[in-house]
Amino acid sequence: MLLCTGEKRFPLPAWTVWLAELGAWAVQLAAKGVSGTIAVSVPAREFASVFVGCGVVHAAFEPQLDVSPQGSQFGSAARLEPRSHLVRLVSTQNTAGFVGILNAAVSKNNREGYNVGGGWIPADRYRIDILNWPDNPAEFMGQSRILERIDIPVGADGLFPGTSADFCGFSALHCAIVGSGTAIQQESEALVATSMVAEPVPLRALLRPRAIREKARQFRSVLLPAREDPEDYRELVAGRKPKVVILDSAATVCRWLGAEMAPVTVALVERTAPSREAAADALKRYRARSPEDLPLPADLARVPAGIEVLAWRNRAGNP
């Protein structure tokens, strides 16, 4: 993968690749049932959470879009309580989609389909993405279905872990990133490409971030405001079972370390921050209660210059 700046393209710096691989390792730990903390000391916080998040999302992806006739969701949709679920209809043929309230799964002229926002959609051409968080169905009640385009950027072939419509059309909460949403969104606009001639793609196409207050947007990661009370989001996020939570900055680590939102926490502490010592002390207290340290896998053992990392297994009841 190449970093695109102006008219030039360069290989991604080694530290960005390492951080993405660290995010993938965090997913592997969660998949094995490990509850743990990965503390990472970096020279500066810029781009760190974005690359860790890209690694998490890529590694956590599981296919959802079955375009075969046997892949119809009509039977399961018919069992959903009418007018209680906000859904996205993902086309099996193109990038057109619809968002609205699922009124019912019904048959019409011997064809199975979905009544969404008062309109009938054939089930053999669409699959359902149930938007059960953080969207509130009540805000869409009484509206017609909303036409939208599935955001699949040109040049993305080879970047996604699955088919483009599957990766971009469906929502899944793989990781939550706590920090400055504005900064993270700006950093996710950095362009990358798969070759010297491929169309550049912003990192947000891989991270698929969504701010907590946005409505009905496809997402695979969610951005949480670091300055707000963790208790306002802890149960909400944990209930959707993300694999990893990323705490972006020393100040965020100090405030959110005990939020218990995911099996694995990646705590990023920039050494230039005024609160770096307080964050380090908090991490040391949690590590002191840990039953054991977690060794880095062989592919992460060569830590880039300027980065320090330490991982440990969490004690039960201790994030």
Short mmCIF file of C-alpha atoms in Angstrom, two decimals:
data_model
loop_
_atom_site.label_atom_id
_atom_site.label_comp_id
_atom_site.label_asym_id
_atom_site.label_seq_id
_atom_site.Cartn_x
_atom_site.Cartn_y
_atom_site.Cartn_z
CA MET A 1 0.00 0.00 0.00
CA LEU A 2 1.26 3.47 -0.92
CA LEU A 3 0.74 6.82 0.77
CA CYS A 4 -0.38 9.51 -1.68
CA THR A 5 0.78 13.07 -1.06
CA GLY A 6 0.26 15.59 -3.84
CA GLU A 7 1.55 14.03 -7.05
CA LYS A 8 3.88 11.60 -5.27
CA ARG A 9 3.37 8.14 -3.78
CA PHE A 10 5.50 6.48 -1.14
CA PRO A 11 5.40 3.16 0.71
CA LEU A 12 3.61 3.52 4.03
CA PRO A 13 6.05 4.15 6.89
CA ALA A 14 6.94 1.01 8.84
CA TRP A 15 5.33 2.33 12.03
CA THR A 16 1.92 2.71 10.34
CA VAL A 17 2.01 -0.89 9.08
CA TRP A 18 3.08 -2.08 12.54
CA LEU A 19 0.18 -0.26 14.20
CA ALA A 20 -2.30 -1.81 11.75
CA GLU A 21 -0.87 -5.25 12.50
CA LEU A 22 -1.18 -4.48 16.21
CA GLY A 23 -4.88 -3.81 15.66
CA ALA A 24 -5.22 -7.16 13.91
CA TRP A 25 -3.51 -8.88 16.85
CA ALA A 26 -5.96 -7.24 19.25
CA VAL A 27 -8.80 -8.84 17.25
CA GLN A 28 -7.07 -12.23 17.44
CA LEU A 29 -6.84 -11.92 21.22
CA ALA A 30 -10.54 -11.10 21.48
CA ALA A 31 -11.42 -14.02 19.19
CA LYS A 32 -9.52 -16.37 21.52
CA GLY A 33 -11.53 -15.14 24.49
CA VAL A 34 -8.66 -13.12 25.94
CA SER A 35 -9.53 -9.99 27.89
CA GLY A 36 -6.52 -7.73 27.82
CA THR A 37 -4.94 -4.31 27.57
CA ILE A 38 -2.29 -3.21 25.06
CA ALA A 39 -0.50 -0.06 26.17
CA VAL A 40 1.37 1.78 23.42
CA SER A 41 3.65 4.76 23.94
CA VAL A 42 4.06 6.86 20.79
CA PRO A 43 5.96 10.10 20.06
CA ALA A 44 2.68 11.78 18.97
CA ARG A 45 -0.95 10.64 18.71
CA GLU A 46 -1.51 11.73 15.10
CA PHE A 47 -2.71 8.87 12.87
CA ALA A 48 -2.02 6.21 15.52
CA SER A 49 -5.66 5.35 16.28
CA VAL A 50 -6.60 5.49 12.59
CA PHE A 51 -4.06 2.83 11.61
CA VAL A 52 -4.80 0.65 14.63
CA GLY A 53 -8.49 0.95 13.79
CA CYS A 54 -7.92 0.02 10.14
CA GLY A 55 -6.12 -3.13 11.33
CA VAL A 56 -9.00 -3.98 13.68
CA VAL A 57 -11.70 -3.50 11.04
CA HIS A 58 -9.82 -5.48 8.39
CA ALA A 59 -9.15 -8.41 10.73
CA ALA A 60 -12.63 -8.48 12.27
CA PHE A 61 -14.55 -8.49 8.98
CA GLU A 62 -16.91 -11.40 8.40
CA PRO A 63 -18.89 -11.81 5.14
CA GLN A 64 -22.55 -10.82 5.41
CA LEU A 65 -23.82 -10.41 1.84
CA ASP A 66 -24.96 -13.72 0.30
CA VAL A 67 -26.09 -12.99 -3.26
CA SER A 68 -27.21 -16.56 -4.01
CA PRO A 69 -30.94 -17.45 -4.12
CA GLN A 70 -30.40 -19.45 -0.94
CA GLY A 71 -29.08 -16.30 0.74
CA SER A 72 -32.44 -14.56 0.96
CA GLN A 73 -33.26 -13.16 4.40
CA PHE A 74 -36.99 -13.21 3.78
CA GLY A 75 -37.70 -15.92 6.38
CA SER A 76 -35.78 -14.19 9.16
CA ALA A 77 -37.20 -10.78 8.22
CA ALA A 78 -40.74 -12.17 8.44
CA ARG A 79 -40.11 -13.05 12.08
CA LEU A 80 -39.13 -9.47 13.01
CA GLU A 81 -41.70 -7.41 14.87
CA PRO A 82 -43.41 -5.08 12.36
CA ARG A 83 -42.55 -1.36 12.47
CA SER A 84 -39.90 -1.88 15.13
CA HIS A 85 -36.67 -2.09 13.10
CA LEU A 86 -34.79 0.43 11.02
CA VAL A 87 -33.12 -1.37 8.11
CA ARG A 88 -30.86 -0.71 5.17
CA LEU A 89 -31.62 -2.62 1.99
CA VAL A 90 -28.33 -3.57 0.30
CA SER A 91 -28.63 -4.36 -3.40
CA THR A 92 -27.12 -7.59 -4.71
CA GLN A 93 -26.77 -6.00 -8.16
CA ASN A 94 -25.52 -2.42 -7.80
CA THR A 95 -24.69 0.28 -5.27
CA ALA A 96 -28.21 1.66 -4.81
CA GLY A 97 -29.65 1.23 -1.33
CA PHE A 98 -32.63 2.25 0.77
CA VAL A 99 -33.08 3.08 4.45
CA GLY A 100 -36.37 2.98 6.32
CA ILE A 101 -38.66 1.20 8.79
CA LEU A 102 -39.39 -2.45 8.02
CA ASN A 103 -43.18 -2.68 8.10
CA ALA A 104 -43.31 -6.36 7.15
CA ALA A 105 -41.89 -9.10 4.94
CA VAL A 106 -44.70 -9.89 2.49
CA SER A 107 -45.47 -11.78 -0.72
CA LYS A 108 -46.80 -9.83 -3.70
CA ASN A 109 -47.73 -11.40 -7.05
CA ASN A 110 -46.05 -14.63 -5.93
CA ARG A 111 -42.81 -12.75 -5.18
CA GLU A 112 -41.26 -12.31 -1.76
CA GLY A 113 -40.39 -8.77 -0.74
CA TYR A 114 -39.99 -6.22 2.02
CA ASN A 115 -42.36 -3.38 2.83
CA VAL A 116 -39.94 -0.65 3.89
CA GLY A 117 -41.20 2.86 4.59
CA GLY A 118 -44.43 2.07 2.72
CA GLY A 119 -42.73 0.79 -0.45
CA TRP A 120 -42.31 -2.81 -1.65
CA ILE A 121 -38.80 -4.09 -2.45
CA PRO A 122 -38.15 -7.55 -3.99
CA ALA A 123 -36.29 -9.85 -1.61
CA ASP A 124 -34.33 -11.56 -4.38
CA ARG A 125 -32.55 -8.29 -5.20
CA TYR A 126 -31.86 -6.95 -1.70
CA ARG A 127 -30.43 -8.10 1.60
CA ILE A 128 -31.30 -6.49 4.92
CA ASP A 129 -28.85 -4.72 7.20
CA ILE A 130 -30.65 -4.19 10.53
CA LEU A 131 -29.53 -0.88 12.04
CA ASN A 132 -30.07 -1.71 15.68
CA TRP A 133 -27.58 0.85 17.02
CA PRO A 134 -27.06 3.70 17.45
CA ASP A 135 -30.06 4.55 15.26
CA ASN A 136 -33.45 5.14 16.84
CA PRO A 137 -36.29 3.71 14.71
CA ALA A 138 -38.72 6.26 16.18
CA GLU A 139 -36.90 9.04 14.31
CA PHE A 140 -37.72 7.36 10.98
CA MET A 141 -41.29 6.28 11.74
CA GLY A 142 -43.80 7.65 9.26
CA GLN A 143 -41.18 8.47 6.62
CA SER A 144 -40.93 6.99 3.16
CA ARG A 145 -37.90 4.87 2.45
CA ILE A 146 -34.80 6.99 1.83
CA LEU A 147 -32.76 6.35 -1.30
CA GLU A 148 -29.01 6.29 -0.78
CA ARG A 149 -25.86 5.22 -2.56
CA ILE A 150 -23.59 2.67 -0.97
CA ASP A 151 -20.27 4.50 -0.66
CA ILE A 152 -17.81 2.34 -2.62
CA PRO A 153 -14.82 4.47 -3.67
CA VAL A 154 -13.11 3.97 -7.02
CA GLY A 155 -9.75 2.24 -6.57
CA ALA A 156 -10.81 0.23 -3.51
CA ASP A 157 -10.37 -3.18 -5.17
CA GLY A 158 -7.73 -5.11 -3.26
CA LEU A 159 -8.01 -2.97 -0.14
CA PHE A 160 -11.11 -4.52 1.39
CA PRO A 161 -11.08 -7.94 3.09
CA GLY A 162 -14.24 -8.97 1.20
CA THR A 163 -16.39 -7.82 -1.70
CA SER A 164 -16.90 -4.07 -1.87
CA ALA A 165 -20.71 -4.19 -1.52
CA ASP A 166 -20.40 -6.49 1.48
CA PHE A 167 -17.76 -4.43 3.25
CA CYS A 168 -19.29 -1.03 2.50
CA GLY A 169 -23.00 -1.80 2.51
CA PHE A 170 -23.41 -3.44 5.90
CA SER A 171 -22.88 -2.03 9.38
CA ALA A 172 -20.93 -3.84 12.08
CA LEU A 173 -19.29 -2.46 15.19
CA HIS A 174 -15.75 -3.83 15.10
CA CYS A 175 -14.10 -1.14 17.20
CA ALA A 176 -14.85 2.04 19.10
CA ILE A 177 -12.33 4.87 19.02
CA VAL A 178 -12.47 7.35 21.89
CA GLY A 179 -10.81 10.68 21.25
CA SER A 180 -11.21 13.88 19.27
CA GLY A 181 -13.66 12.98 16.53
CA THR A 182 -12.67 16.00 14.45
CA ALA A 183 -8.97 15.08 14.51
CA ILE A 184 -9.61 11.41 13.76
CA GLN A 185 -11.93 12.23 10.85
CA GLN A 186 -9.36 14.65 9.40
CA GLU A 187 -6.60 12.04 9.66
CA SER A 188 -8.80 9.41 8.03
CA GLU A 189 -8.91 11.59 4.90
CA ALA A 190 -5.26 10.70 4.14
CA LEU A 191 -5.05 8.98 0.76
CA VAL A 192 -3.58 5.54 0.05
CA ALA A 193 -3.39 3.42 -3.11
CA THR A 194 -2.66 -0.19 -3.99
CA SER A 195 -0.23 0.73 -6.79
CA MET A 196 1.45 3.64 -8.55
CA VAL A 197 -1.45 3.88 -11.02
CA ALA A 198 -4.48 2.91 -8.93
CA GLU A 199 -6.99 5.57 -7.91
CA PRO A 200 -6.21 6.85 -4.38
CA VAL A 201 -8.65 5.99 -1.59
CA PRO A 202 -9.04 7.77 1.80
CA LEU A 203 -8.29 5.76 4.92
CA ARG A 204 -11.88 6.30 6.06
CA ALA A 205 -12.93 3.86 3.32
CA LEU A 206 -11.08 1.18 5.31
CA LEU A 207 -11.93 2.44 8.79
CA ARG A 208 -15.60 3.15 7.96
CA PRO A 209 -15.94 5.57 10.92
CA ARG A 210 -19.16 7.05 12.15
CA ALA A 211 -19.72 9.72 14.78
CA ILE A 212 -22.06 8.66 17.57
CA ARG A 213 -24.77 11.18 16.62
CA GLU A 214 -24.84 10.52 12.88
CA LYS A 215 -27.96 8.77 11.54
CA ALA A 216 -28.27 5.59 9.48
CA ARG A 217 -24.74 5.68 8.08
CA GLN A 218 -22.85 2.53 7.19
CA PHE A 219 -20.08 1.96 9.71
CA ARG A 220 -17.56 -0.51 11.04
CA SER A 221 -16.08 1.74 13.70
CA VAL A 222 -17.67 4.35 15.92
CA LEU A 223 -16.12 7.58 17.21
CA LEU A 224 -16.87 8.53 20.81
CA PRO A 225 -16.17 11.98 22.31
CA ALA A 226 -13.41 11.69 24.91
CA ARG A 227 -14.59 14.66 26.98
CA GLU A 228 -18.01 13.21 27.76
CA ASP A 229 -18.88 10.88 30.61
CA PRO A 230 -17.89 7.25 29.87
CA GLU A 231 -20.96 6.07 31.78
CA ASP A 232 -23.17 7.61 29.08
CA TYR A 233 -21.77 5.15 26.51
CA ARG A 234 -20.32 2.17 28.40
CA GLU A 235 -23.34 -0.13 28.41
CA LEU A 236 -24.53 1.01 25.00
CA VAL A 237 -21.22 0.18 23.29
CA ALA A 238 -20.50 -2.99 25.27
CA GLY A 239 -23.95 -4.32 24.39
CA ARG A 240 -23.02 -4.28 20.68
CA LYS A 241 -19.90 -6.38 21.40
CA PRO A 242 -17.06 -4.60 19.60
CA LYS A 243 -13.84 -6.58 19.57
CA VAL A 244 -11.56 -3.66 20.49
CA VAL A 245 -11.77 -0.19 21.97
CA ILE A 246 -9.00 2.32 21.16
CA LEU A 247 -8.26 5.10 23.62
CA ASP A 248 -6.66 7.89 21.60
CA SER A 249 -4.38 10.11 23.74
CA ALA A 250 -3.10 10.19 27.30
CA ALA A 251 -6.00 12.32 28.52
CA THR A 252 -8.47 9.80 27.09
CA VAL A 253 -6.66 6.93 28.78
CA CYS A 254 -6.92 8.68 32.13
CA ARG A 255 -10.67 9.22 31.72
CA TRP A 256 -11.82 6.06 29.90
CA LEU A 257 -9.49 3.25 30.97
CA GLY A 258 -12.10 1.59 33.21
CA ALA A 259 -15.04 1.82 30.80
CA GLU A 260 -15.11 -1.95 30.02
CA MET A 261 -16.54 -1.56 26.51
CA ALA A 262 -14.69 -4.37 24.70
CA PRO A 263 -12.59 -7.46 25.48
CA VAL A 264 -9.37 -5.75 24.38
CA THR A 265 -8.36 -2.15 25.01
CA VAL A 266 -5.58 -0.44 23.04
CA ALA A 267 -4.36 2.54 25.09
CA LEU A 268 -2.36 5.07 23.04
CA VAL A 269 -0.29 7.49 25.12
CA GLU A 270 1.64 10.27 23.38
CA ARG A 271 4.83 11.19 25.22
CA THR A 272 4.40 14.91 24.54
CA ALA A 273 1.08 15.17 26.39
CA PRO A 274 0.82 17.01 29.75
CA SER A 275 -1.16 14.05 31.15
CA ARG A 276 1.30 11.37 29.98
CA GLU A 277 2.56 10.62 33.50
CA ALA A 278 -0.97 10.33 34.89
CA ALA A 279 -1.88 7.95 32.06
CA ALA A 280 1.26 5.89 32.67
CA ASP A 281 0.42 5.65 36.39
CA ALA A 282 -3.12 4.50 35.61
CA LEU A 283 -1.83 1.81 33.26
CA LYS A 284 0.71 0.66 35.83
CA ARG A 285 -2.03 0.24 38.42
CA TYR A 286 -4.07 -1.91 36.07
CA ARG A 287 -1.07 -3.97 35.06
CA ALA A 288 -0.17 -4.54 38.72
CA ARG A 289 -3.49 -6.36 39.15
CA SER A 290 -2.97 -8.45 36.02
CA PRO A 291 -2.38 -12.22 36.31
CA GLU A 292 0.16 -12.23 33.47
CA ASP A 293 1.76 -10.25 30.66
CA LEU A 294 0.93 -11.08 27.05
CA PRO A 295 3.96 -11.63 24.77
CA LEU A 296 3.94 -9.99 21.35
CA PRO A 297 3.61 -12.39 18.41
CA ALA A 298 6.67 -12.90 16.22
CA ASP A 299 5.46 -10.54 13.47
CA LEU A 300 5.18 -7.68 15.98
CA ALA A 301 8.37 -8.38 17.91
CA ARG A 302 10.36 -5.82 15.89
CA VAL A 303 8.84 -2.70 17.39
CA PRO A 304 9.51 0.45 15.31
CA ALA A 305 11.88 3.03 16.74
CA GLY A 306 10.13 5.53 19.01
CA ILE A 307 7.33 3.16 19.99
CA GLU A 308 7.08 1.19 23.21
CA VAL A 309 4.45 -1.47 23.88
CA LEU A 310 3.38 -3.64 26.77
CA ALA A 311 0.38 -5.98 26.92
CA TRP A 312 -1.24 -7.90 29.73
CA ARG A 313 -4.24 -10.08 30.47
CA ASN A 314 -6.98 -8.38 32.45
CA ARG A 315 -8.09 -9.76 35.75
CA ALA A 316 -11.79 -10.62 35.88
CA GLY A 317 -13.67 -7.44 36.64
CA ASN A 318 -10.63 -5.32 35.77
CA PRO A 319 -10.52 -3.83 32.24
#
